[in-house]
């Protein structure tokens, strides 16, 4: 018996270590229980409306999470349809043109019918229409006395600057010209921000805008009336799951309070408050509820330190739950590849292929799979983000385990064999320990990469420091970008340092470089 | 005792060891001598169970070498190779005592055996806590010998044990090895390409050419009466080397 334990000690140790790693790596953090989930897309207006939903729900005593700044209309809509979220703000035009593009949707009623089939409901319009429009400076508009798009027919000499997208779209500028019979020939394609600047400096006369742009109010522009109703309507609405009617009637009632209350100028002011005056979306939304609807809410106010710390913890959590399982699986796969070189080369190729899938694509590809398996897709602790990060961690660990073991001198392995070590003992006592420095180098590479990749989790609402970076990019705030990027860089360095320290502690002197025999 | 009966080894159509019939008595020191590529190392590796014979039977102390007896046969073997084959992540002492630890030897018994071997191999005791890369080539081979001898094997297999050493260290270890062989009382099968080394150790030399034993006996007989032109050339080339 004693002999049995003595010869199996390394096996007992490695099984225990694996178990500990898996528990540490897989256990989710305890989280507040969330009753309701709302979401938004990654532009300011959507985030404000998402925060508005969250605040409305919280004001009715419902514990709510807001998965902000998710990527892609399809992603958000599908998440609503499959129940990962309960409500989010959308536009009628987007639904008709993008979600139900293959169906004929002549009216909002037809749209409601389609949504009902999916178990979804759509509120009445919130009051503003966020669509394309043409605008001039008020001064120039008054000079020329134009207020409708058809008025432009009288001034063929006007210079026009429109966004590249608008210029190229079939239903954009070319269709507009045809529809209104516009005579202007001096038309440039430029970036949105540059168009505004050129308009204000007088270089051009007419630009295209979104009707809710914060800059319209600030720059004192006149938006021309679409008198032939050429542009499709993009009325803002709430989309929500049917069961909210019975499960959270107080929330549905609260959503209804907003219907018709958000005019174009009101949403322009909210957009401006966030983009120009650096209010948070939650503060802007809270202000609106307080002033316009008399709903008093407490928007959570956090210090900078608290904000960064919260995102740092989320980030560490993503890294922990992807890197640690990847270490266990990666080493096991590496050993397998070395033992079965023929299948192994296939495994290595697949793992290498995973690494080449662009991260954005991998996340979006994984979303439906993870949803189908019934795991949490969006938001903090997103299984999708964790699985994607796990995939990226595998290659360096698998490859280094493989090469670490495969590179051991044949004489060393054969000596172990002839001494009488069986395969398991040889692996655990000879091969893995000798390969350890190489394996740890792989873990270090995977870990440092992982800290960087984890910032991308933010695009599916998984939180982390990427959320700050994403928000900073959205509202063009360098401080916010740095508040995400600098801690991420420091975290990567700290992880590298920690693995170096681990290596120093566990790798025996005999395997360290820079030493050689003195004969 | 080590016995080969009609042992052949072929890789595809290439036969590297031809029909080998050979019996090495207990306590005998046998040396397989020949140029590189002659098959002498393959013979040694077949005994260690690293290469299975294509046909024929190897018997170690009346135990036939088969897949199911491999474990038991290996417990009778000590194996030393040119570069030592030491485990780089273990100290000299850990290398030497690895299998005793596996067999759950009590600590004092391990220490006692270790002390015997340190004395037998003339290994400097302060080197026991060093790692292989902190030892000289000669010291590494002494550690390798201690490791091979620790469980008192009845057969000691050595593949060019002095091959990687410089001349002075080599001479010292060569001298000590002969005493170690005598004290351990093991049957020794040693592979070398060096005529002088073979003569120094061997009770019997087996001169091998292209997988066949072409002559065997005391080295002096082989030198005096070479069996064929190859033996004559092999002998004279080494004797005449300046």
mmCIF file of C-alpha atoms in Angstrom, chain A residues 2-3 6-8 10 409-422 425 429-431 433-434 508-512 515-519, chain B residues 45 48 50 71 74 77 79 81 84-90 98-99 101-104 129-140 147 166 169:
data_model
loop_
_atom_site.group_PDB
_atom_site.id
_atom_site.type_symbol
_atom_site.label_atom_id
_atom_site.label_comp_id
_atom_site.label_asym_id
_atom_site.label_seq_id
_atom_site.Cartn_x
_atom_site.Cartn_y
_atom_site.Cartn_z
ATOM 1 C CA UNK A 2 2.758 2.380 0.983
ATOM 2 C CA UNK A 3 4.533 1.491 -2.221
ATOM 3 C CA UNK A 6 4.725 6.405 -3.163
ATOM 4 C CA UNK A 7 4.694 5.507 -6.838
ATOM 5 C CA UNK A 8 1.412 7.339 -7.461
ATOM 6 C CA UNK A 10 2.938 12.579 -8.677
ATOM 7 C CA UNK A 409 16.681 14.322 -25.731
ATOM 8 C CA UNK A 410 15.944 10.761 -26.714
ATOM 9 C CA UNK A 411 18.556 9.435 -24.288
ATOM 10 C CA UNK A 412 16.778 11.063 -21.364
ATOM 11 C CA UNK A 413 13.428 9.505 -22.253
ATOM 12 C CA UNK A 414 14.981 6.095 -22.901
ATOM 13 C CA UNK A 415 16.901 6.190 -19.653
ATOM 14 C CA UNK A 416 13.604 6.794 -17.851
ATOM 15 C CA UNK A 417 12.021 3.928 -19.760
ATOM 16 C CA UNK A 418 14.777 1.437 -19.025
ATOM 17 C CA UNK A 419 14.860 2.514 -15.375
ATOM 18 C CA UNK A 420 11.332 1.131 -15.263
ATOM 19 C CA UNK A 421 9.109 4.238 -15.154
ATOM 20 C CA UNK A 422 5.749 3.535 -16.745
ATOM 21 C CA UNK A 425 5.218 8.308 -14.308
ATOM 22 C CA UNK A 429 7.944 13.018 -13.363
ATOM 23 C CA UNK A 430 10.237 13.445 -16.337
ATOM 24 C CA UNK A 431 8.627 14.899 -19.457
ATOM 25 C CA UNK A 433 8.831 18.860 -15.527
ATOM 26 C CA UNK A 434 11.544 19.118 -18.195
ATOM 27 C CA UNK A 508 14.583 23.861 -10.861
ATOM 28 C CA UNK A 509 18.041 25.353 -11.265
ATOM 29 C CA UNK A 510 19.006 22.500 -13.557
ATOM 30 C CA UNK A 511 16.654 23.731 -16.269
ATOM 31 C CA UNK A 512 17.578 27.383 -16.146
ATOM 32 C CA UNK A 515 24.435 27.584 -16.774
ATOM 33 C CA UNK A 516 26.658 24.958 -18.252
ATOM 34 C CA UNK A 517 29.014 22.235 -17.220
ATOM 35 C CA UNK A 518 32.452 23.291 -16.114
ATOM 36 C CA UNK A 519 34.629 20.548 -17.491
ATOM 37 C CA UNK B 45 18.957 -1.653 -27.261
ATOM 38 C CA UNK B 48 16.963 -2.951 -22.914
ATOM 39 C CA UNK B 50 13.856 -0.311 -26.564
ATOM 40 C CA UNK B 71 8.869 -4.648 -16.656
ATOM 41 C CA UNK B 74 14.095 -4.072 -16.861
ATOM 42 C CA UNK B 77 19.016 -4.038 -15.907
ATOM 43 C CA UNK B 79 21.560 1.250 -18.434
ATOM 44 C CA UNK B 81 24.553 5.832 -22.352
ATOM 45 C CA UNK B 84 24.575 9.952 -19.393
ATOM 46 C CA UNK B 85 20.878 10.474 -20.096
ATOM 47 C CA UNK B 86 20.508 12.206 -16.741
ATOM 48 C CA UNK B 87 17.280 14.025 -15.881
ATOM 49 C CA UNK B 88 18.213 17.704 -16.082
ATOM 50 C CA UNK B 89 15.511 18.847 -13.634
ATOM 51 C CA UNK B 90 16.713 16.557 -10.849
ATOM 52 C CA UNK B 98 14.447 8.072 -8.171
ATOM 53 C CA UNK B 99 13.548 4.414 -8.472
ATOM 54 C CA UNK B 101 11.764 6.385 -3.936
ATOM 55 C CA UNK B 102 9.285 4.756 -6.316
ATOM 56 C CA UNK B 103 9.801 1.478 -4.506
ATOM 57 C CA UNK B 104 9.250 3.306 -1.212
ATOM 58 C CA UNK B 129 22.966 18.314 -4.623
ATOM 59 C CA UNK B 130 24.104 19.693 -7.952
ATOM 60 C CA UNK B 131 22.089 19.513 -11.133
ATOM 61 C CA UNK B 132 23.556 17.700 -14.169
ATOM 62 C CA UNK B 133 24.380 20.993 -15.902
ATOM 63 C CA UNK B 134 26.484 21.937 -12.885
ATOM 64 C CA UNK B 135 28.613 18.770 -13.133
ATOM 65 C CA UNK B 136 31.530 17.900 -15.398
ATOM 66 C CA UNK B 137 31.163 15.239 -18.063
ATOM 67 C CA UNK B 138 33.029 12.660 -15.999
ATOM 68 C CA UNK B 139 30.958 13.418 -12.917
ATOM 69 C CA UNK B 140 27.792 13.080 -14.955
ATOM 70 C CA UNK B 147 21.668 5.516 -10.966
ATOM 71 C CA UNK B 166 38.109 14.254 -22.969
ATOM 72 C CA UNK B 169 38.901 12.309 -17.577
#
